[in-house]
Each structure stands twice: as structure tokens, then as C-alpha cells.
PDB file of C-alpha atoms in Angstrom:
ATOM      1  CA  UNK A   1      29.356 -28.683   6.987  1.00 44.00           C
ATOM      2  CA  UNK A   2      25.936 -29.766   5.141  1.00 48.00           C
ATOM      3  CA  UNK A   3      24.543 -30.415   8.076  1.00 51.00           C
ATOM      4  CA  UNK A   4      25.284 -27.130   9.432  1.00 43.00           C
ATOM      5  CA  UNK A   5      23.766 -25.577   6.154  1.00 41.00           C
ATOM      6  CA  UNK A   6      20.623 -27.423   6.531  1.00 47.00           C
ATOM      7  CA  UNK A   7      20.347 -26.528  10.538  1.00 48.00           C
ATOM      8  CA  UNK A   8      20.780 -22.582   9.262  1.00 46.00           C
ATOM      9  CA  UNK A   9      18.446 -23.119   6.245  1.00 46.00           C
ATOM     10  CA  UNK A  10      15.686 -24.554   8.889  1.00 46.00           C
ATOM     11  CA  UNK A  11      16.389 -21.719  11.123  1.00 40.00           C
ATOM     12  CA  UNK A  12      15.645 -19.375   8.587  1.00 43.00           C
ATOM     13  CA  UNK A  13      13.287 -21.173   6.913  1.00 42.00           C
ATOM     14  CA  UNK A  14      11.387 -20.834  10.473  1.00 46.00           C
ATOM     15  CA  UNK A  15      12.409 -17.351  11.541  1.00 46.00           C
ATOM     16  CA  UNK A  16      10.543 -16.028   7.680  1.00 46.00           C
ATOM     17  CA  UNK A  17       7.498 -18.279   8.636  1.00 52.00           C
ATOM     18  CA  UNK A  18       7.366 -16.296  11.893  1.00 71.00           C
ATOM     19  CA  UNK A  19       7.166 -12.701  10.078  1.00 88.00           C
ATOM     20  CA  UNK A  20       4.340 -10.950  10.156  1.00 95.00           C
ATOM     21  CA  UNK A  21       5.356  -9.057   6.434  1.00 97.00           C
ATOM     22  CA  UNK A  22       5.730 -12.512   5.077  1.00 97.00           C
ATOM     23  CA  UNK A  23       2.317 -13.433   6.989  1.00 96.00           C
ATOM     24  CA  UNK A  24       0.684 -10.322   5.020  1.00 97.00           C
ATOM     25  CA  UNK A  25       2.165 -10.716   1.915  1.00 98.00           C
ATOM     26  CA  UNK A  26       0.996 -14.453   1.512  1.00 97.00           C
ATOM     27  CA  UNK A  27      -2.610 -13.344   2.215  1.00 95.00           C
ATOM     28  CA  UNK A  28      -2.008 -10.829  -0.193  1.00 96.00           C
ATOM     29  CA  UNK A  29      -0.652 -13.037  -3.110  1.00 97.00           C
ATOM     30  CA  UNK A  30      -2.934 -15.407  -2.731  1.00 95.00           C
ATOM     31  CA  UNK A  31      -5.914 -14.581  -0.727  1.00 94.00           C
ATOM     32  CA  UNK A  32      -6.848 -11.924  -2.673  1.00 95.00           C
ATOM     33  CA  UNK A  33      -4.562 -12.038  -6.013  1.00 95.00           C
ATOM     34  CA  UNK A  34      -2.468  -8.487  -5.092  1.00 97.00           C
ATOM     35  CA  UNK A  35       0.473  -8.499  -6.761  1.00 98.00           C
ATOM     36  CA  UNK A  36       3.141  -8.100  -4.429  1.00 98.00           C
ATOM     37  CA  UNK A  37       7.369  -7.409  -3.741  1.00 98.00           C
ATOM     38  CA  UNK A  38       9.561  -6.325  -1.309  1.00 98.00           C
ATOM     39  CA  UNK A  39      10.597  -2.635  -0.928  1.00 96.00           C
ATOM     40  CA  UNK A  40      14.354  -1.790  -0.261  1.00 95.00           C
ATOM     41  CA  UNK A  41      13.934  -1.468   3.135  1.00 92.00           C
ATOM     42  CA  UNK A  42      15.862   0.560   5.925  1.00 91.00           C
ATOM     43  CA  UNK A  43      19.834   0.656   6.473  1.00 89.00           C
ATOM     44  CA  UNK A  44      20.887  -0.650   9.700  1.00 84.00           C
ATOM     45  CA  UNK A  45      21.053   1.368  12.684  1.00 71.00           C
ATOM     46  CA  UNK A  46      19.014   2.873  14.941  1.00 59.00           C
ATOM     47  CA  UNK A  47      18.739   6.980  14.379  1.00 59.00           C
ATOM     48  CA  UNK A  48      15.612   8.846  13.705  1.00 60.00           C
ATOM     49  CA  UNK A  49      14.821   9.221  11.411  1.00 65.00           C
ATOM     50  CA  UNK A  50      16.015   6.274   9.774  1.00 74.00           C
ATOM     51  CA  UNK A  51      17.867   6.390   6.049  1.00 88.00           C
ATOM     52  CA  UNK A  52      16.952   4.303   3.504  1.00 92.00           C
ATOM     53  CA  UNK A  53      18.762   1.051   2.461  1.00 91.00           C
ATOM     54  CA  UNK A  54      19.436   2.960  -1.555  1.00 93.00           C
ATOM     55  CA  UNK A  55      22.482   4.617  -2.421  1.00 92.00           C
ATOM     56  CA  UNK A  56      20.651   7.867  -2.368  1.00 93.00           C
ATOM     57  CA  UNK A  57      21.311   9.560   0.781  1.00 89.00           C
ATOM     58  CA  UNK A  58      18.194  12.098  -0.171  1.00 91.00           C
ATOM     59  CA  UNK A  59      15.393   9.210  -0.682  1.00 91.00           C
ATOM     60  CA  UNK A  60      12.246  10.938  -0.491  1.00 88.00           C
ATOM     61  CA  UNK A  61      10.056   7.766   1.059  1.00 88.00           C
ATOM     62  CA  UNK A  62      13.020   5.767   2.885  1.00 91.00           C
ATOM     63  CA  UNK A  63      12.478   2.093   3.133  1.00 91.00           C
ATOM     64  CA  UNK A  64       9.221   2.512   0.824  1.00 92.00           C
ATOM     65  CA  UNK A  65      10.108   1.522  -2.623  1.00 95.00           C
ATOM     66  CA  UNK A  66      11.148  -0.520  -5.403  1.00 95.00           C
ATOM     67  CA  UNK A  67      14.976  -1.314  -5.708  1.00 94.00           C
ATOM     68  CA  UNK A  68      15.977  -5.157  -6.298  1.00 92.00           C
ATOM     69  CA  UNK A  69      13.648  -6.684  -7.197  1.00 95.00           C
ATOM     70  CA  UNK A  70      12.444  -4.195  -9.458  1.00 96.00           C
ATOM     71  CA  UNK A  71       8.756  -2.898  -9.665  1.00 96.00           C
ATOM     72  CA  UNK A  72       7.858  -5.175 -12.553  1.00 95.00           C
ATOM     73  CA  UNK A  73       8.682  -8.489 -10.409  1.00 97.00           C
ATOM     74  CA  UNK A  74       5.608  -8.151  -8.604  1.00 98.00           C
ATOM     75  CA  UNK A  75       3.413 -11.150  -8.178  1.00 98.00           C
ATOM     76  CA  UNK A  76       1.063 -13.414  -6.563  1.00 97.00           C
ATOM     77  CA  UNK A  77       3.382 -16.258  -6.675  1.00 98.00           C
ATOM     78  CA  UNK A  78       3.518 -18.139  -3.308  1.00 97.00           C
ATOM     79  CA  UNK A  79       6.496 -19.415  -3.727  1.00 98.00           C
ATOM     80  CA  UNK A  80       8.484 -16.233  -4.607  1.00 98.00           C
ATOM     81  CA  UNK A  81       6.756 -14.354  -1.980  1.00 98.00           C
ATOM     82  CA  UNK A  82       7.985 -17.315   0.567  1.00 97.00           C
ATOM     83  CA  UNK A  83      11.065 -17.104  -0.665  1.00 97.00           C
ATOM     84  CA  UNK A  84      11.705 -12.556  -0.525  1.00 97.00           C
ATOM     85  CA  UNK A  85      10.873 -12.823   2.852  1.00 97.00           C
ATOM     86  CA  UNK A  86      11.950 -15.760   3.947  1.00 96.00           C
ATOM     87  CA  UNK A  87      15.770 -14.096   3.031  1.00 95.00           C
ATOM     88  CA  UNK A  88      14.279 -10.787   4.217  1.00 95.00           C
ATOM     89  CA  UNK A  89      11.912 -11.392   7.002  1.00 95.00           C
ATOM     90  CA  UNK A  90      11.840  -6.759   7.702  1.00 94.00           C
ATOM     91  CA  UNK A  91      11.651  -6.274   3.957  1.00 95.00           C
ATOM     92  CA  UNK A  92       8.230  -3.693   3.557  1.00 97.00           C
ATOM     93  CA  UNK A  93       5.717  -5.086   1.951  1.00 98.00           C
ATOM     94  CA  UNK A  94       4.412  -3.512  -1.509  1.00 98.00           C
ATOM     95  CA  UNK A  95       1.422  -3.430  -3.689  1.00 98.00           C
ATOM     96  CA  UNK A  96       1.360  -3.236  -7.430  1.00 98.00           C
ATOM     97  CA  UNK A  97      -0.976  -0.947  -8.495  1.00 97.00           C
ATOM     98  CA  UNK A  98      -3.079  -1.620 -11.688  1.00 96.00           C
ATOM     99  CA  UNK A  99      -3.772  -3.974 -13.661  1.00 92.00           C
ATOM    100  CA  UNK A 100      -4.548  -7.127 -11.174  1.00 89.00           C
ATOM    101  CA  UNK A 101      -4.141  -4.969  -7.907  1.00 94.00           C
ATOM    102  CA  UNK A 102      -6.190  -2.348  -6.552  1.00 97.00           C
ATOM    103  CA  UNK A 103      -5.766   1.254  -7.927  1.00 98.00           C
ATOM    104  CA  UNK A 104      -5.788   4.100  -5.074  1.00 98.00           C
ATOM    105  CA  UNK A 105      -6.154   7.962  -4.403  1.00 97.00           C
ATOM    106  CA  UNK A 106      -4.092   9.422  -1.559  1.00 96.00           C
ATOM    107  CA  UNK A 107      -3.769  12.520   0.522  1.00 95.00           C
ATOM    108  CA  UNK A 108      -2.016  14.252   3.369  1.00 94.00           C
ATOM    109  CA  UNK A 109      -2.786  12.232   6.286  1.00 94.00           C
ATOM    110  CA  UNK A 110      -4.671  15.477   8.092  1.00 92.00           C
ATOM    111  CA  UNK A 111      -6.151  15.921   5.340  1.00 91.00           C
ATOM    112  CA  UNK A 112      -6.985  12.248   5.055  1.00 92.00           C
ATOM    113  CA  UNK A 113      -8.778  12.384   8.489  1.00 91.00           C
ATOM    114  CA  UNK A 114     -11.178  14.985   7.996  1.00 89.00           C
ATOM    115  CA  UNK A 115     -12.285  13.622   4.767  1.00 90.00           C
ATOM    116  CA  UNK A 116     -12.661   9.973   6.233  1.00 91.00           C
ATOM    117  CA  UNK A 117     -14.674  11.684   8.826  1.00 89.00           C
ATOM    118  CA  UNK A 118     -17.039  13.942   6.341  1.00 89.00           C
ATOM    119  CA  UNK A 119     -17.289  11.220   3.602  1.00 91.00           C
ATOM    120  CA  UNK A 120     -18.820   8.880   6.326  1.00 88.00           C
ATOM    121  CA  UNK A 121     -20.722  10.928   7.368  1.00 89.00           C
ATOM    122  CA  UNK A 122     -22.551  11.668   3.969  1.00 89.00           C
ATOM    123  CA  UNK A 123     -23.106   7.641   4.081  1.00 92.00           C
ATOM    124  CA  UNK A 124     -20.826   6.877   1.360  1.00 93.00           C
ATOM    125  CA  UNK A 125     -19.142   2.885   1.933  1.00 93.00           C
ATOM    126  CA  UNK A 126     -15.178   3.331   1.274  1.00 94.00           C
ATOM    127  CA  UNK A 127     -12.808   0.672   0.505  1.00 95.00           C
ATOM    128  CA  UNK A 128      -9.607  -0.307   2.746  1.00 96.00           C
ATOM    129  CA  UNK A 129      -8.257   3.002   3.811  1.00 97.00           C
ATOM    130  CA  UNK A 130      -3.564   2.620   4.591  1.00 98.00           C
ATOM    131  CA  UNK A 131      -1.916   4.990   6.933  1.00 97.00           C
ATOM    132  CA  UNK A 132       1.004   6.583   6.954  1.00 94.00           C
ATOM    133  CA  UNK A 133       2.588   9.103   9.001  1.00 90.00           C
ATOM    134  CA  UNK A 134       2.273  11.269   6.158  1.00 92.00           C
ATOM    135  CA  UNK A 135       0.037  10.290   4.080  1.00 94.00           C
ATOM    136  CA  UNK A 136      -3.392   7.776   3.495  1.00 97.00           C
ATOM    137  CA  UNK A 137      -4.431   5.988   0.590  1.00 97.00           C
ATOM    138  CA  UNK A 138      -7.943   5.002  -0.398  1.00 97.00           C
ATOM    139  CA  UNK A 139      -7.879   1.490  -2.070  1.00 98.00           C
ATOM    140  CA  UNK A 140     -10.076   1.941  -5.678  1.00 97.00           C
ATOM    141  CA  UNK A 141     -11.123  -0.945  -8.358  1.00 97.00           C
ATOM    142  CA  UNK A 142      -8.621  -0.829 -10.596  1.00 96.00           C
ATOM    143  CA  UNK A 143      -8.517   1.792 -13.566  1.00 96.00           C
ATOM    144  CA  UNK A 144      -7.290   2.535 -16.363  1.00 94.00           C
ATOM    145  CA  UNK A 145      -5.579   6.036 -16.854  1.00 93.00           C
ATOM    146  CA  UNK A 146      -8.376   6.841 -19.840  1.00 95.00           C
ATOM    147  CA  UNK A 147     -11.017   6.416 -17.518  1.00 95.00           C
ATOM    148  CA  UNK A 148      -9.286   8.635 -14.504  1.00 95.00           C
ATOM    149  CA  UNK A 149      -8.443  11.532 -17.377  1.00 95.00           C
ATOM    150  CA  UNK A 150     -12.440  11.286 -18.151  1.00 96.00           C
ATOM    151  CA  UNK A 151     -13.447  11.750 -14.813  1.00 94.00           C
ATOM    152  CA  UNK A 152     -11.269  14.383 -14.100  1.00 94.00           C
ATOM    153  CA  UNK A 153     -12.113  16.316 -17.011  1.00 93.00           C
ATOM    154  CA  UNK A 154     -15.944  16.332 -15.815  1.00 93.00           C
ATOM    155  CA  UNK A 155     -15.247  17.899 -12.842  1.00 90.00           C
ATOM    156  CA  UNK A 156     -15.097  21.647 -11.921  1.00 89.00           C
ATOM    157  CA  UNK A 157     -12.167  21.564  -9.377  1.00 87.00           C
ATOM    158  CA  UNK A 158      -9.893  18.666  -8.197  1.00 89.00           C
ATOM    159  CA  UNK A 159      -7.930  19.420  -4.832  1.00 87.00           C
ATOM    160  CA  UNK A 160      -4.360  19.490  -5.331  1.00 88.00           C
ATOM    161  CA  UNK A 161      -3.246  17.609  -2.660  1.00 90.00           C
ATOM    162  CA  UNK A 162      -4.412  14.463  -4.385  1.00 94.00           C
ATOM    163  CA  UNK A 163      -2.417  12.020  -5.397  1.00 95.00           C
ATOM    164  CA  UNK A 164      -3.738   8.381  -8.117  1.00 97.00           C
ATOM    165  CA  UNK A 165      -1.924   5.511  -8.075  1.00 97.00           C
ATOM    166  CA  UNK A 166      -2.770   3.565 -11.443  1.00 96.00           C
ATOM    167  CA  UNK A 167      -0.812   0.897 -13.511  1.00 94.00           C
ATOM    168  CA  UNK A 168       2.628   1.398 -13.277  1.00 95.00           C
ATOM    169  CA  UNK A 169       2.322   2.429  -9.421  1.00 96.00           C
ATOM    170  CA  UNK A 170       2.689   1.194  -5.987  1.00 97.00           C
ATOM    171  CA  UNK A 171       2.246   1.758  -2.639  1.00 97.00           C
ATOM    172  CA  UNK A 172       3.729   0.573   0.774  1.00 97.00           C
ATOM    173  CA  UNK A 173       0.743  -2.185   2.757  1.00 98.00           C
ATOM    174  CA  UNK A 174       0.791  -3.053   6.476  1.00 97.00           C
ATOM    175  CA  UNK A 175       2.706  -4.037   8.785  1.00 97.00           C
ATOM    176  CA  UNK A 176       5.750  -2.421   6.828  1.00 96.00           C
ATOM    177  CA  UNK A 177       8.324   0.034   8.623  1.00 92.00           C
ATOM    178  CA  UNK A 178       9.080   3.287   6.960  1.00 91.00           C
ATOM    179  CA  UNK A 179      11.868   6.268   7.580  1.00 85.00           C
ATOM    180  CA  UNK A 180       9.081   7.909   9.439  1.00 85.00           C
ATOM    181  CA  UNK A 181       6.856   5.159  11.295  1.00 90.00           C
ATOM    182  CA  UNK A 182       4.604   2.173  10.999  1.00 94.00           C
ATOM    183  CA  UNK A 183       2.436   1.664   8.379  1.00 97.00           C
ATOM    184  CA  UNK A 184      -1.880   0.431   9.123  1.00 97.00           C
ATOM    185  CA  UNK A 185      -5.153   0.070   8.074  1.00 97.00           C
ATOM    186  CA  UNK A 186      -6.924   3.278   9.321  1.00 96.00           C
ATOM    187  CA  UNK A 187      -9.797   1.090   7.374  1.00 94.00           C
ATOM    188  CA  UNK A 188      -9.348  -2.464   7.168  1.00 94.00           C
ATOM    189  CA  UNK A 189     -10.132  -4.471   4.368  1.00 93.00           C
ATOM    190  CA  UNK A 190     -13.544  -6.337   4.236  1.00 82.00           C
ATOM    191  CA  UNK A 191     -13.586  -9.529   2.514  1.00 69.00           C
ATOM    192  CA  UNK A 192     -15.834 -10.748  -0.635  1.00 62.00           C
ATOM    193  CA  UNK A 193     -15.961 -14.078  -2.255  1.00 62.00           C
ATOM    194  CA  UNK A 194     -12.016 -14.021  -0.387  1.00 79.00           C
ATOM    195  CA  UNK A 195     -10.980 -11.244  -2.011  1.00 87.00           C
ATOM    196  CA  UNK A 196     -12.007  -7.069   0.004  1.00 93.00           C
ATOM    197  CA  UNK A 197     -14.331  -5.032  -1.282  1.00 93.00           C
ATOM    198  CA  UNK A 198     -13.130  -2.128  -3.221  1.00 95.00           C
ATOM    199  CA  UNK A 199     -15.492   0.965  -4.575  1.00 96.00           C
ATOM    200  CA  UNK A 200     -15.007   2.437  -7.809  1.00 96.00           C
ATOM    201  CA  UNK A 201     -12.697   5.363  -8.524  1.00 96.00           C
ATOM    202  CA  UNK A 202     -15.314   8.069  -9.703  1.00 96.00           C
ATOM    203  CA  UNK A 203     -17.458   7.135  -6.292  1.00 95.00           C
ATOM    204  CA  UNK A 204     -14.336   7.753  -4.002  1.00 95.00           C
ATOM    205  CA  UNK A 205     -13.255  10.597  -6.068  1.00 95.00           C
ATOM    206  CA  UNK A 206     -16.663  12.215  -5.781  1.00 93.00           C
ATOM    207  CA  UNK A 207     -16.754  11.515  -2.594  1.00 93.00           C
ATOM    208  CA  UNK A 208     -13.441  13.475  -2.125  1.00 92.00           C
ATOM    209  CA  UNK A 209     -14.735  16.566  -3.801  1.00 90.00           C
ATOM    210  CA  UNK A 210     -17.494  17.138  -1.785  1.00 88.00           C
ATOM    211  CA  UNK A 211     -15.920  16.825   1.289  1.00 85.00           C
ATOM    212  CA  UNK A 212     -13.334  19.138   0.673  1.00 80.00           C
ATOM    213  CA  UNK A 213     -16.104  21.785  -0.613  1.00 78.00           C
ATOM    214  CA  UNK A 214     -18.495  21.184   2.014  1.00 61.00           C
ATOM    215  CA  UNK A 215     -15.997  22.606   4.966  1.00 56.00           C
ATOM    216  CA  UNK A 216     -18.039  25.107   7.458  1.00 54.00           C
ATOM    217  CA  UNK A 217     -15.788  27.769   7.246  1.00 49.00           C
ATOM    218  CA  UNK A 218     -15.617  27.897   3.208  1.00 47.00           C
ATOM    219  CA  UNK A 219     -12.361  26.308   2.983  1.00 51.00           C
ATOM    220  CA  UNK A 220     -11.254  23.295   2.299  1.00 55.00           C
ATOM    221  CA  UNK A 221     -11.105  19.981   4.252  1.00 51.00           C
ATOM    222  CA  UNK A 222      -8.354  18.469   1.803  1.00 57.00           C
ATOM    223  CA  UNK A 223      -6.057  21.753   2.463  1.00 51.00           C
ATOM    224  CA  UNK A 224      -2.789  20.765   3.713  1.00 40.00           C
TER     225      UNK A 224
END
């Protein structure tokens, strides 16, 4: 019977090693010092779209979020990060937000196209840049919520569809699976010193403003 144990320990021990999530999270963790955990995940079968693995049967973001472990477990512990997906090779993968992780500011993922496309344009660097099928996230420096009130109080008009993910926050990181698709780097990350590059919130925001005030037509590029 040990031996039996040990033969379906290795086997598992190899099948996690093979993941790409547990791949990603380890570069994560300790690559670039992201605090990381596993999200809840999807319930088995194969419907579309699929329902997520919580008791709620209304989960707005199946799959993509917190459950056991909780948010606070995050880390950049190899060893726990072996071991989450070693047991749960599909788990997605999730970033802490704050504090040692990067901060972000998302939008509707149309949305999120036309400003990628306008902000680049205007010759302004960006960050890593996640999609979704519903919505992208633009990877910040970490901030504190003082300094994102500030900002926001200097300027005239903020688009709605916005979204900042600060301290306390997370977001779902490639190659997870969600109730509605994949998850990827529209923008992928670019490396400094081994750890990417990220630009500072009141650049990207900026950044964000103009483009959604600088449409053609007189509307607005972030309208959704």
C-alpha cells in the first residue's frame, strides 16, 4: 500500500510539474515577487458557459476568484505555490493586488482596444496589458488608495467604465480558464532587473483620459 501511495504521489507530483498555471505561478512568486493563490476554479462538466466551482449558482466571474484559500493567503512562497497546484494542476491563477504586487486599472475589453490603440499612438510606454473576454487590465506600480483619491480629485472627468484594483484586490493572470474563455497577455510583460516594467498609475490614468476625449466623432473611446 505505501508503495502505491508513493507511485500516486510521483504521478502527481509530475502531472503539477507539467502545468502550465503552476509553470506561471512559480515565475510569478518568485521571478518577480507577485503574490499569488489559486482561484476556485470551474465545476466539472462541460456546458457553456461553464458554472463556477462556489456554492453560488449566480457567481458573477465563475472560476475567477478567491474561495479556499482565502484572498489573504497570497504569496510568493515556492513551496506553497508548488504545492496549490501541484493538488490542483486547472486551479486559475491569481494576483494580489497592492502592497508587493502590481496595482491595475481595467475596462470593457472594446473599450480596452481602442484605448490600447489611441494611447500608443500618442507614444505613451504601457505596462503588461491581461485579457479577458470581458474585460482588460492595465498592470500599474503599486498605490496606495490616498494617492489614487488625489489623482482623481485633480481631474475634470473620469470615464465610468473604469475600474482600480488597489490593496485588498485581485485579478485573474494567464493561462487561467474562466466561465467565459481564456485568459492572455494582450501586452506581455517586459522584464527589468527580473522583475516587468510597470508605469505609474497617474501616467496610465492620464493616458486613459485623453484617449477617451480625443475620439473623432466627440464621443468617447472608453464608452461601453
Amino acid at each position: 500500500m505505501r508503495e502505491i501511495l508513493g507511485r500516486r504521489r510521483k504521478f502527481s507530483l509530475r502531472r503539477g510539474a507539467r502545468s502550465p498555471l503552476l509553470r506561471a505561478a512559480l515565475t510569478c512568486a518568485t521571478e518577480w515577487q507577485w503574490p499569488v493563490l489559486p482561484g476556485v476554479g470551474l465545476a466539472p462538466g462541460g456546458g457553456r458557459p461553464r458554472a463556477c466551482g462556489c456554492p453560488d449558482p449566480d457567481c458573477a466571474v465563475p472560476g475567477g476568484h478567491p474561495f479556499d484559500p482565502v484572498l489573504l493567503a497570497a504569496t510568493t512562497d515556492p513551496r506553497m505555490v508548488r504545492w496549490w497546484w501541484t493538488n490542483r494542476p486547472t486551479a486559475p491563477l491569481l494576483l494580489a493586488t497592492g502592497g508587493r504586487g502590481p496595482c491595475a486599472v481595467s475596462l470593457p475589453a472594446v473599450a480596452g482596444m481602442r484605448a490600447l490603440d489611441a494611447i500608443e499612438r500618442s507614444g505613451v510606454r504601457l505596462g503588461p496589458v491581461i485579457a479577458t473576454p470581458t474585460r482588460w487590465s492595465l498592470l500599474v506600480a503599486p498605490y496606495s488608495l490616498e494617492e489614487l483619491g488625489d489623482l482623481l480629485y485633480r481631474q475634470d472627468w473620469v470615464p465610468s467604465s473604469l475600474r482600480f484594483h488597489g490593496e485588498g484586490g485581485y485579478l485573474v493572470l494567464p493561462p487561467s480558464q474562466l466561465g467565459a474563455g481564456g485568459v492572455r497577455w494582450e501586452r506581455a510583460p517586459l522584464r527589468r532587473g527580473g522583475r516587468p516594467w510597470l508605469p505609474e498609475i497617474a501616467t496610465v490614468l492620464e493616458a486613459l483620459v485623453e484617449a477617451s476625449t480625443s475620439a473623432p466623432d466627440g464621443g468617447s473611446r472608453l464608452a461601453y
